[in-house]
Amino acid sequence: MTPTKAAKEIFPTSTFLSDLPANVLPQSLSSPSNSGPPRGRLVIIGDVHGMRKSLEALLDKVAFDRCKGDHLIFVGDLVNKGPDSPGVVDLAMKLGASAVRGNHEDAVLSAAVEMNSSGYNPPNSGDLSAGAALSESPQHDLPVNDVQDSQASEKSISATAEKSRRPSPATQITASALSPSHLEWLAALPFILRIKLSQKLISSLGDTLIVVHAGLVPGIPLEEQDPHAVLHTRSLVRTNGKDDVFTPMESSGDEGWVVEWDRWQDKLPSKTTVIFGHDAKRRIQIGRYSIGLDSACVYGHRLSALVISASEGKIAHEVIQVDCADVPVAPTVSVKEEAKPVLG
């Protein structure tokens, strides 16, 4: 489905909004008739950023088993920064995972096209599978208010999207390391993945789950969300003082966008929970109808999964984490240790 808005920097979109196919939705989450121990879970994983060893450790800890009906979903940013982006994509494809596009997938896809068209050769990356993480320029892929002055940090995502940025050397190296099949798989990922749960199951997650990389603007239909904002939003500001009209911001702001999302959901009869990543500074966020899973694994902290299961007519969910098992990237700005969850 084609969105009504398109930012200039976005890599061409093949699918903007997609529904999780019924044949991969675990039976326990689609039918209340399931009895006995939980069989078939959704395992939704936060930003991996090429940290394959950490991903394998997390899958081991949650006892992921595709043969028992488990289905794996990534919130985007599988690639870039970490030591083994090709290995992460290989594993995701092998396990039949679903995913949404993150800003790093978008950057890598754009870099691949630019490099192919210009014949540009990236800096020598060495052996990407040997555990060497890629250093990042402080001007790339970071919150606006961490790398620019306070005046620049007030610019909206729409204004930021108009600025053309050459891919960082790390992004170019990642693009050159991925195979054509990897790039095709990434290019086909939707921006928004919708998961409809059985209304006959008791659930604190509501009737619908939405997986996006960064954020959504309350009150705007999914089909009309700005694709650049879906990949980059961290906070919202009210537009011209209006209570229910918001401008998405790439900066962190005083509070995350999920605060307004939860307030909006409180007014609706049918609830939708959004599961997202992108906000490593805040780390795990648990709202009433929002769960943020970026726990800064790439910076040496933890990798997180939301595990959703159902039994005896009820849906349960829990966050499971592992410590980083890869060589981390040194952050170019501080990642707050005392990240406070967004509580309902």
Short mmCIF file of C-alpha atoms in Angstrom, two decimals:
data_model
loop_
_atom_site.label_atom_id
_atom_site.label_comp_id
_atom_site.label_asym_id
_atom_site.label_seq_id
_atom_site.Cartn_x
_atom_site.Cartn_y
_atom_site.Cartn_z
CA MET A 1 0.00 0.00 0.00
CA THR A 2 1.45 3.36 -1.00
CA PRO A 3 1.67 5.94 1.79
CA THR A 4 0.23 9.39 1.21
CA LYS A 5 3.54 11.02 2.10
CA ALA A 6 7.05 10.20 0.95
CA ALA A 7 10.29 11.66 2.27
CA LYS A 8 13.07 12.28 -0.24
CA GLU A 9 15.62 10.27 1.69
CA ILE A 10 13.54 7.09 1.89
CA PHE A 11 14.68 4.13 -0.20
CA PRO A 12 11.88 3.08 -2.60
CA THR A 13 9.09 1.27 -0.79
CA SER A 14 7.68 -2.02 -2.05
CA THR A 15 5.35 -2.55 0.93
CA PHE A 16 4.46 0.15 3.47
CA LEU A 17 1.88 -1.65 5.62
CA SER A 18 1.65 -5.42 5.90
CA ASP A 19 -0.44 -7.83 7.96
CA LEU A 20 1.31 -10.80 9.52
CA PRO A 21 0.18 -13.81 7.46
CA ALA A 22 -2.25 -16.07 9.29
CA ASN A 23 -0.13 -19.14 8.54
CA VAL A 24 2.77 -17.84 10.64
CA LEU A 25 0.72 -16.46 13.52
CA PRO A 26 1.07 -19.01 16.34
CA GLN A 27 -2.08 -21.08 16.79
CA SER A 28 -2.24 -20.25 20.47
CA LEU A 29 -2.63 -16.54 19.61
CA SER A 30 -5.27 -17.00 16.96
CA SER A 31 -7.61 -19.46 18.67
CA PRO A 32 -8.91 -19.68 22.26
CA SER A 33 -9.44 -23.41 21.93
CA ASN A 34 -5.80 -24.20 22.58
CA SER A 35 -5.40 -26.12 25.85
CA GLY A 36 -2.42 -27.35 27.78
CA PRO A 37 1.03 -25.70 27.84
CA PRO A 38 1.66 -22.74 25.49
CA ARG A 39 2.49 -23.88 21.95
CA GLY A 40 3.68 -21.35 19.46
CA ARG A 41 4.89 -17.93 20.53
CA LEU A 42 5.72 -14.60 18.96
CA VAL A 43 9.30 -13.62 19.73
CA ILE A 44 9.88 -9.95 18.89
CA ILE A 45 13.49 -8.79 19.11
CA GLY A 46 14.91 -5.28 19.52
CA ASP A 47 17.68 -3.61 17.53
CA VAL A 48 20.39 -6.20 16.77
CA HIS A 49 22.80 -4.03 14.74
CA GLY A 50 24.89 -6.91 13.43
CA MET A 51 25.45 -8.48 16.86
CA ARG A 52 24.98 -12.09 15.78
CA LYS A 53 26.48 -13.76 18.86
CA SER A 54 24.13 -11.79 21.08
CA LEU A 55 21.18 -12.73 18.87
CA GLU A 56 22.07 -16.42 19.06
CA ALA A 57 22.40 -16.17 22.84
CA LEU A 58 18.97 -14.55 23.11
CA LEU A 59 17.34 -17.17 20.89
CA ASP A 60 18.89 -19.86 23.08
CA LYS A 61 17.64 -18.19 26.26
CA VAL A 62 14.04 -17.94 25.01
CA ALA A 63 14.32 -21.52 23.65
CA PHE A 64 13.13 -20.39 20.23
CA ASP A 65 11.79 -23.39 18.32
CA ARG A 66 10.27 -22.91 14.91
CA CYS A 67 9.17 -26.55 14.89
CA LYS A 68 6.90 -25.84 17.87
CA GLY A 69 5.21 -22.94 16.12
CA ASP A 70 7.35 -20.04 17.33
CA HIS A 71 7.61 -17.08 14.96
CA LEU A 72 10.40 -14.51 15.03
CA ILE A 73 9.94 -10.77 14.34
CA PHE A 74 12.55 -7.99 14.31
CA VAL A 75 11.79 -4.31 14.96
CA GLY A 76 14.34 -3.15 12.40
CA ASP A 77 18.02 -2.20 12.56
CA LEU A 78 19.20 -5.76 12.15
CA VAL A 79 22.27 -4.38 10.37
CA ASN A 80 25.05 -1.81 10.66
CA LYS A 81 27.48 -0.77 13.40
CA GLY A 82 28.03 -4.30 14.78
CA PRO A 83 30.51 -6.92 13.55
CA ASP A 84 28.33 -9.35 11.56
CA SER A 85 25.42 -7.82 9.65
CA PRO A 86 25.50 -10.55 6.95
CA GLY A 87 25.33 -13.22 9.65
CA VAL A 88 22.32 -11.60 11.30
CA VAL A 89 20.41 -11.35 8.01
CA ASP A 90 21.39 -14.94 7.15
CA LEU A 91 19.96 -16.16 10.45
CA ALA A 92 16.77 -14.12 10.08
CA MET A 93 16.18 -15.53 6.60
CA LYS A 94 16.99 -19.09 7.69
CA LEU A 95 14.47 -18.88 10.55
CA GLY A 96 11.72 -17.48 8.32
CA ALA A 97 11.56 -14.30 10.37
CA SER A 98 9.39 -11.27 9.75
CA ALA A 99 10.78 -7.77 10.25
CA VAL A 100 10.16 -4.11 9.58
CA ARG A 101 12.54 -1.69 7.95
CA GLY A 102 14.67 0.41 10.29
CA ASN A 103 16.59 3.58 9.54
CA HIS A 104 19.79 1.53 9.23
CA GLU A 105 18.29 -0.85 6.67
CA ASP A 106 17.13 2.24 4.79
CA ALA A 107 20.60 3.81 4.94
CA VAL A 108 22.33 0.61 3.83
CA LEU A 109 19.95 0.12 0.90
CA SER A 110 20.48 3.70 -0.24
CA ALA A 111 24.26 3.31 0.13
CA ALA A 112 24.24 0.14 -1.97
CA VAL A 113 22.44 1.91 -4.81
CA GLU A 114 24.74 4.94 -4.63
CA MET A 115 27.87 2.79 -4.61
CA ASN A 116 26.65 0.68 -7.55
CA SER A 117 25.76 3.73 -9.62
CA SER A 118 28.97 5.65 -8.88
CA GLY A 119 31.42 2.75 -8.80
CA TYR A 120 32.58 3.92 -5.38
CA ASN A 121 34.65 1.48 -3.34
CA PRO A 122 34.20 1.73 0.44
CA PRO A 123 37.11 1.82 2.90
CA ASN A 124 38.72 -1.55 3.56
CA SER A 125 36.53 -3.26 6.16
CA GLY A 126 38.69 -6.29 6.91
CA ASP A 127 36.88 -9.47 7.92
CA LEU A 128 33.43 -8.40 9.10
CA SER A 129 32.74 -11.82 10.57
CA ALA A 130 35.85 -11.76 12.75
CA GLY A 131 34.25 -9.67 15.46
CA ALA A 132 35.47 -6.17 14.62
CA ALA A 133 32.73 -3.63 15.19
CA LEU A 134 32.47 -0.66 12.86
CA SER A 135 33.06 2.78 14.28
CA GLU A 136 30.45 5.38 13.41
CA SER A 137 30.76 9.03 12.58
CA PRO A 138 29.14 11.11 15.32
CA GLN A 139 27.12 12.89 12.63
CA HIS A 140 25.30 9.78 11.44
CA ASP A 141 22.30 7.93 12.83
CA LEU A 142 22.21 9.69 16.20
CA PRO A 143 19.54 11.79 17.87
CA VAL A 144 19.60 15.30 16.47
CA ASN A 145 19.93 16.93 19.89
CA ASP A 146 23.07 14.89 20.63
CA VAL A 147 25.10 16.08 17.67
CA GLN A 148 23.78 19.55 16.86
CA ASP A 149 23.12 22.69 18.82
CA SER A 150 19.88 23.32 20.70
CA GLN A 151 18.39 25.38 17.89
CA ALA A 152 18.94 22.62 15.34
CA SER A 153 17.46 20.06 17.72
CA GLU A 154 14.09 21.80 17.47
CA LYS A 155 13.80 20.98 13.76
CA SER A 156 11.10 18.49 12.91
CA ILE A 157 11.74 15.19 11.18
CA SER A 158 10.22 16.61 8.01
CA ALA A 159 12.81 19.38 7.98
CA THR A 160 15.64 16.97 8.77
CA ALA A 161 14.54 14.67 5.96
CA GLU A 162 15.13 17.39 3.40
CA LYS A 163 18.86 17.40 4.14
CA SER A 164 20.86 15.03 1.94
CA ARG A 165 23.51 13.07 3.85
CA ARG A 166 26.20 10.95 2.30
CA PRO A 167 26.26 7.46 3.83
CA SER A 168 28.86 7.04 6.57
CA PRO A 169 31.90 4.84 5.85
CA ALA A 170 30.48 2.20 8.21
CA THR A 171 27.20 2.14 6.28
CA GLN A 172 29.08 1.79 2.99
CA ILE A 173 31.12 -1.08 4.40
CA THR A 174 27.95 -2.84 5.58
CA ALA A 175 26.29 -2.36 2.18
CA SER A 176 29.30 -3.87 0.40
CA ALA A 177 29.34 -6.87 2.78
CA LEU A 178 25.71 -7.82 2.17
CA SER A 179 24.87 -10.12 -0.74
CA PRO A 180 22.25 -9.31 -3.41
CA SER A 181 19.85 -11.74 -1.70
CA HIS A 182 20.39 -9.96 1.63
CA LEU A 183 19.66 -6.58 0.07
CA GLU A 184 16.56 -7.90 -1.71
CA TRP A 185 15.24 -9.31 1.56
CA LEU A 186 15.81 -6.02 3.36
CA ALA A 187 14.26 -3.98 0.53
CA ALA A 188 11.06 -6.04 0.72
CA LEU A 189 10.50 -5.37 4.44
CA PRO A 190 7.41 -3.32 5.29
CA PHE A 191 7.59 -0.15 7.37
CA ILE A 192 4.63 -1.25 9.50
CA LEU A 193 3.64 -4.80 10.45
CA ARG A 194 0.14 -5.34 11.85
CA ILE A 195 -0.74 -8.41 13.91
CA LYS A 196 -4.37 -9.15 14.68
CA LEU A 197 -4.99 -11.17 17.83
CA SER A 198 -8.05 -13.24 18.55
CA GLN A 199 -10.70 -11.09 20.23
CA LYS A 200 -11.77 -14.18 22.17
CA LEU A 201 -8.52 -14.20 24.11
CA ILE A 202 -8.09 -12.09 27.24
CA SER A 203 -5.21 -9.73 26.56
CA SER A 204 -3.66 -6.63 28.12
CA LEU A 205 -2.11 -5.93 24.72
CA GLY A 206 -5.46 -5.08 23.13
CA ASP A 207 -6.86 -6.47 19.89
CA THR A 208 -3.98 -5.51 17.61
CA LEU A 209 -0.19 -5.36 17.74
CA ILE A 210 1.75 -2.96 15.54
CA VAL A 211 5.48 -3.40 14.97
CA VAL A 212 7.44 -0.37 13.73
CA HIS A 213 11.04 0.63 14.01
CA ALA A 214 10.78 4.04 15.65
CA GLY A 215 7.32 5.52 16.14
CA LEU A 216 3.84 6.55 15.06
CA VAL A 217 1.89 9.79 15.32
CA PRO A 218 -1.39 9.35 17.25
CA GLY A 219 -4.57 10.09 15.34
CA ILE A 220 -3.12 9.44 11.87
CA PRO A 221 -4.23 6.26 10.04
CA LEU A 222 -1.47 3.73 9.55
CA GLU A 223 -1.63 4.11 5.78
CA GLU A 224 -1.01 7.86 6.09
CA GLN A 225 1.95 7.83 8.49
CA ASP A 226 5.04 9.64 7.17
CA PRO A 227 7.55 6.90 6.24
CA HIS A 228 10.56 8.95 7.32
CA ALA A 229 8.93 9.60 10.69
CA VAL A 230 8.14 5.87 11.12
CA LEU A 231 11.90 5.23 10.87
CA HIS A 232 13.14 8.13 13.01
CA THR A 233 10.59 9.42 15.56
CA ARG A 234 11.66 9.63 19.19
CA SER A 235 9.38 12.35 20.52
CA LEU A 236 6.41 14.53 19.60
CA VAL A 237 5.54 18.20 19.98
CA ARG A 238 2.06 19.64 19.78
CA THR A 239 1.50 21.59 16.58
CA ASN A 240 0.53 25.22 17.16
CA GLY A 241 -0.71 24.43 20.65
CA LYS A 242 -3.36 22.00 19.41
CA ASP A 243 -4.05 19.16 21.83
CA ASP A 244 -4.32 16.32 19.31
CA VAL A 245 -2.06 17.43 16.42
CA PHE A 246 1.60 16.45 16.72
CA THR A 247 4.87 16.98 14.88
CA PRO A 248 7.25 13.99 15.05
CA MET A 249 10.77 14.78 16.25
CA GLU A 250 14.02 12.90 15.83
CA SER A 251 15.38 14.36 19.07
CA SER A 252 14.70 12.54 22.33
CA GLY A 253 12.76 15.38 23.95
CA ASP A 254 11.63 15.42 27.55
CA GLU A 255 9.40 12.39 27.03
CA GLY A 256 9.08 9.78 24.31
CA TRP A 257 6.32 9.69 21.68
CA VAL A 258 4.73 6.71 23.46
CA VAL A 259 3.38 8.94 26.23
CA GLU A 260 1.00 10.58 23.75
CA TRP A 261 0.27 7.22 22.10
CA ASP A 262 -0.86 5.76 25.43
CA ARG A 263 -3.04 8.79 26.16
CA TRP A 264 -4.67 8.47 22.74
CA GLN A 265 -5.31 4.74 23.15
CA ASP A 266 -7.03 5.38 26.47
CA LYS A 267 -9.76 7.19 24.52
CA LEU A 268 -10.39 4.36 22.05
CA PRO A 269 -12.71 1.38 22.55
CA SER A 270 -10.35 -1.01 20.73
CA LYS A 271 -6.74 -0.89 21.90
CA THR A 272 -3.58 -1.21 19.82
CA THR A 273 -0.15 -1.88 21.32
CA VAL A 274 2.93 -0.70 19.42
CA ILE A 275 6.23 -2.59 19.69
CA PHE A 276 9.27 -0.64 18.53
CA GLY A 277 13.01 -0.02 18.85
CA HIS A 278 15.32 2.86 17.85
CA ASP A 279 15.56 4.60 21.24
CA ALA A 280 18.73 3.19 22.81
CA LYS A 281 19.07 6.11 25.23
CA ARG A 282 15.79 5.26 26.98
CA ARG A 283 16.36 1.52 26.69
CA ILE A 284 13.42 -0.72 27.64
CA GLN A 285 10.13 1.19 27.71
CA ILE A 286 6.96 -0.39 29.07
CA GLY A 287 3.83 1.68 28.54
CA ARG A 288 0.17 0.80 28.69
CA TYR A 289 -0.01 0.25 24.93
CA SER A 290 3.64 0.56 23.91
CA ILE A 291 6.78 -1.52 24.41
CA GLY A 292 10.24 -0.29 23.36
CA LEU A 293 12.87 -2.99 22.90
CA ASP A 294 16.10 -1.17 22.01
CA SER A 295 18.31 -1.90 25.02
CA ALA A 296 21.63 -0.72 23.49
CA CYS A 297 23.21 -4.12 22.81
CA VAL A 298 25.46 -2.57 20.16
CA TYR A 299 26.96 -0.35 22.89
CA GLY A 300 27.71 -3.33 25.13
CA HIS A 301 24.48 -3.46 27.13
CA ARG A 302 21.69 -5.97 26.49
CA LEU A 303 19.64 -7.47 23.68
CA SER A 304 15.92 -7.81 24.42
CA ALA A 305 12.99 -9.89 23.23
CA LEU A 306 9.28 -9.60 23.91
CA VAL A 307 7.88 -13.13 24.12
CA ILE A 308 4.12 -13.39 23.61
CA SER A 309 2.29 -16.63 24.32
CA ALA A 310 -1.21 -17.81 25.09
CA SER A 311 -2.84 -20.61 27.03
CA GLU A 312 -6.17 -21.20 28.73
CA GLY A 313 -7.76 -18.31 26.87
CA LYS A 314 -5.25 -15.69 28.01
CA ILE A 315 -2.34 -13.91 26.32
CA ALA A 316 0.81 -13.42 28.38
CA HIS A 317 3.94 -11.47 27.56
CA GLU A 318 7.34 -10.94 29.11
CA VAL A 319 10.62 -9.22 28.24
CA ILE A 320 13.68 -11.50 28.21
CA GLN A 321 17.22 -10.13 27.92
CA VAL A 322 20.81 -11.29 27.50
CA ASP A 323 24.05 -9.42 28.03
CA CYS A 324 25.96 -8.37 24.93
CA ALA A 325 28.05 -11.28 23.64
CA ASP A 326 29.82 -9.40 20.83
CA VAL A 327 32.51 -6.75 20.65
CA PRO A 328 30.55 -3.53 21.28
CA VAL A 329 30.75 -0.21 19.51
CA ALA A 330 32.01 2.75 21.50
CA PRO A 331 29.12 5.25 21.42
CA THR A 332 29.97 8.69 20.07
CA VAL A 333 27.54 10.17 22.60
CA SER A 334 26.62 8.90 26.04
CA VAL A 335 23.93 6.25 26.34
CA LYS A 336 22.22 6.91 29.67
CA GLU A 337 22.69 4.16 32.21
CA GLU A 338 19.66 5.10 34.26
CA ALA A 339 17.07 4.80 31.49
CA LYS A 340 13.64 5.20 33.00
CA PRO A 341 10.78 3.08 31.65
CA VAL A 342 7.65 4.79 30.41
CA LEU A 343 5.12 3.41 32.84
CA GLY A 344 1.37 3.43 32.46
#
